[in-house]
Coordinates of C-alpha atoms in Angstrom, one line a residue:
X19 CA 0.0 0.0 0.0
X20 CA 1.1 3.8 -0.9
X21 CA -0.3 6.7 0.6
X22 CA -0.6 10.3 -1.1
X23 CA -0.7 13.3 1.4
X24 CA -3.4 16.1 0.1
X25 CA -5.2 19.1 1.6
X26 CA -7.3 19.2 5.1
X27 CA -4.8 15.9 6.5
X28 CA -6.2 13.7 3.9
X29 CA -4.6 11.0 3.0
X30 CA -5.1 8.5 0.0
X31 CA -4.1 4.8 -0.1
X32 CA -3.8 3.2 -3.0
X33 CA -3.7 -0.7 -2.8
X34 CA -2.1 -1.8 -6.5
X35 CA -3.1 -5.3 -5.5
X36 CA -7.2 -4.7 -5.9
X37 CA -6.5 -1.8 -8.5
X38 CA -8.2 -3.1 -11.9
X39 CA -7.7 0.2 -13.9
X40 CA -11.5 1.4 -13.9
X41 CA -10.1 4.6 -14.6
X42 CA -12.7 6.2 -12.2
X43 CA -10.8 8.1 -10.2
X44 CA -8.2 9.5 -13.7
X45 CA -11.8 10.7 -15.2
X46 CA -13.2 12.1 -12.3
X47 CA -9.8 14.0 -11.1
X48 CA -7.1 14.1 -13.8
X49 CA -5.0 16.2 -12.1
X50 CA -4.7 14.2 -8.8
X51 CA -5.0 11.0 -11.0
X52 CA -2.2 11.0 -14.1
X53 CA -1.4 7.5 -14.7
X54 CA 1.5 9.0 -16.7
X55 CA 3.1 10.5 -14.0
X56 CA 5.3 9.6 -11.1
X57 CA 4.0 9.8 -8.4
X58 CA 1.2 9.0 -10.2
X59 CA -1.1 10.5 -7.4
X60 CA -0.6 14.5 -5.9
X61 CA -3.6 14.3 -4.0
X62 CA -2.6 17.7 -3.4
X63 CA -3.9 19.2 -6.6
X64 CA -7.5 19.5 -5.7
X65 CA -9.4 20.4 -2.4
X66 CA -10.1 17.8 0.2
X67 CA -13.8 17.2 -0.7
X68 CA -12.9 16.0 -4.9
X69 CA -10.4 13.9 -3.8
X70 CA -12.6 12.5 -1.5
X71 CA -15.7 12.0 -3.9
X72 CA -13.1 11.2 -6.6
X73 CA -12.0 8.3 -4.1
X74 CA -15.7 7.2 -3.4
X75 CA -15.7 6.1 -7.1
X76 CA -13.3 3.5 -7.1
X77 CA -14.8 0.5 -7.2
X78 CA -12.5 -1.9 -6.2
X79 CA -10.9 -0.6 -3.5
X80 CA -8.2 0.2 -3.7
X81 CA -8.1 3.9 -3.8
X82 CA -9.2 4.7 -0.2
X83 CA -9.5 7.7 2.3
X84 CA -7.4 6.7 5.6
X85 CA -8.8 6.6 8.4
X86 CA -12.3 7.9 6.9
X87 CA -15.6 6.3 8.5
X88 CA -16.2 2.9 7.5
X89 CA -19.6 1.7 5.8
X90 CA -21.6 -0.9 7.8
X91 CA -23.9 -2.7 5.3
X92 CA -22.4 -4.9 2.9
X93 CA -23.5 -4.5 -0.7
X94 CA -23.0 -6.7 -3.3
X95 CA -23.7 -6.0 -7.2
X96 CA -22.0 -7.0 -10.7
X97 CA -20.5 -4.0 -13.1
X98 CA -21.3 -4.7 -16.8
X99 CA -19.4 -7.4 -18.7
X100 CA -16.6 -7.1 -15.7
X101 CA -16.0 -8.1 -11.6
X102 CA -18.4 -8.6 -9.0
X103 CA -18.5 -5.1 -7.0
X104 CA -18.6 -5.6 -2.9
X105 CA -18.7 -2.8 -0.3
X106 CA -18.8 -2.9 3.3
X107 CA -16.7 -4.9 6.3
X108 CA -15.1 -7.6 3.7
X109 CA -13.1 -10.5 5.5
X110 CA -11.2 -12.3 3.0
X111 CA -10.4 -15.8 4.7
X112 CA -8.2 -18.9 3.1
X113 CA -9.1 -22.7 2.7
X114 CA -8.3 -23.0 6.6
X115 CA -10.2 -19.9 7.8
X116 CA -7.2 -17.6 8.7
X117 CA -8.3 -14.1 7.7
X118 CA -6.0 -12.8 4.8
X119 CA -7.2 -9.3 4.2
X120 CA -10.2 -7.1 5.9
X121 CA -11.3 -4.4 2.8
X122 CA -13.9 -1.9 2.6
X123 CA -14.5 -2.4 -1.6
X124 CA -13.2 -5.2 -3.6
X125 CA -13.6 -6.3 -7.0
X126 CA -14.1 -10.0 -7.4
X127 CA -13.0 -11.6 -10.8
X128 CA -16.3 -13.2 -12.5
X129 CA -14.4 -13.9 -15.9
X130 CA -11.9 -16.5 -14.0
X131 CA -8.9 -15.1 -16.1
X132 CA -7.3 -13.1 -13.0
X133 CA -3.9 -13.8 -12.4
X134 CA -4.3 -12.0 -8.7
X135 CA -7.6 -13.9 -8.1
X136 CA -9.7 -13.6 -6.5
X137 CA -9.5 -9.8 -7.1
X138 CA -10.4 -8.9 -10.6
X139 CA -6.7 -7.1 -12.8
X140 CA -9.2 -6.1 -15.3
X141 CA -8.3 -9.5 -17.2
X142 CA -12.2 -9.2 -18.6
X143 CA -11.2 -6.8 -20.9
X144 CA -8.6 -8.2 -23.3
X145 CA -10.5 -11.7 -23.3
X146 CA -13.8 -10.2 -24.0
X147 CA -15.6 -11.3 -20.8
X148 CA -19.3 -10.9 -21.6
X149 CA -22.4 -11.5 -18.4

C-alpha cells in the first residue's frame, strides 16, 4: 500500500493489489489522477472534498480515504461485462479460515482469467468477458 498526502490531513491509499484500472478516479480528477506521472497520485492538486468524492468512485478498493468512517452494510452487485463489486466490512479468509485481508470495496473476478484472483486485474477486458 502507498499513501498520497493532500489538503485538510487527507490521505489516500492506493492498494495496487485490488486496482483493476476502472479509470474512475483519472476521469473524475485528472489532475490528482495521471497515470503517466510519477507519483502517479498529488492528491494535493484538488481540495479535500474532490479527492474524496473522486476516491468514493473507485470501485475496487483500492483507492481509499485513511482513516475515513467505514460503511456498515455490505453490498453486493455485478458492473457490466466485468467483476463482482462488494462494499462494506469484507473478511477475505483462506481454505483453513485464517483471515487474509479485511477491505472496505473489492472487485471480485467473474471472468476467472485473474492472475491476482480472487481480485479482478481487469483481465475481462482483453478476453472479452461478456455476463
Amino acid at each position: 500500500m502507498k499513501e498520497y498526502a493532500g489538503n485538510d490531513g487527507v490521505v489516500v491509499e492506493w492498494r495496487p493489489d485490488l486496482c483493476y484500472h476502472s479509470r474512475n478516479c483519472v476521469r473524475a480528477l485528472p489532475l490528482v489522477f495521471d497515470p503517466d506521472r510519477r507519483p502517479w497520485i498529488d492528491a494535493a492538486a484538488a481540495s479535500a472534498d474532490e479527492v474524496r468524492a473522486a476516491v468514493a468512485g473507485c470501485p475496487s478498493g483500492a483507492l481509499r480515504i485513511k482513516a475515513e468512517q467505514r460503511q456498515a452494510v455490505v453490498e453486493v452487485g455485478p458492473s457490466a461485462n466485468g467483476p463482482l463489486l462488494v462494499r462494506g466490512p469484507i473478511k477475505i479468509v483462506d481454505a483453513d479460515g485464517n483471515v487474509v485481508q479485511e477491505l472496505e470495496k473489492a472487485a471480485f473476478c467473474r471472468c476467472g482469467g485473474s492472475q491476482n484472483k480472487p481480485f479482478c486485474d481487469g483481465t475481462h477486458k482483453t478476453i472479452g468477458f461478456v455476463a
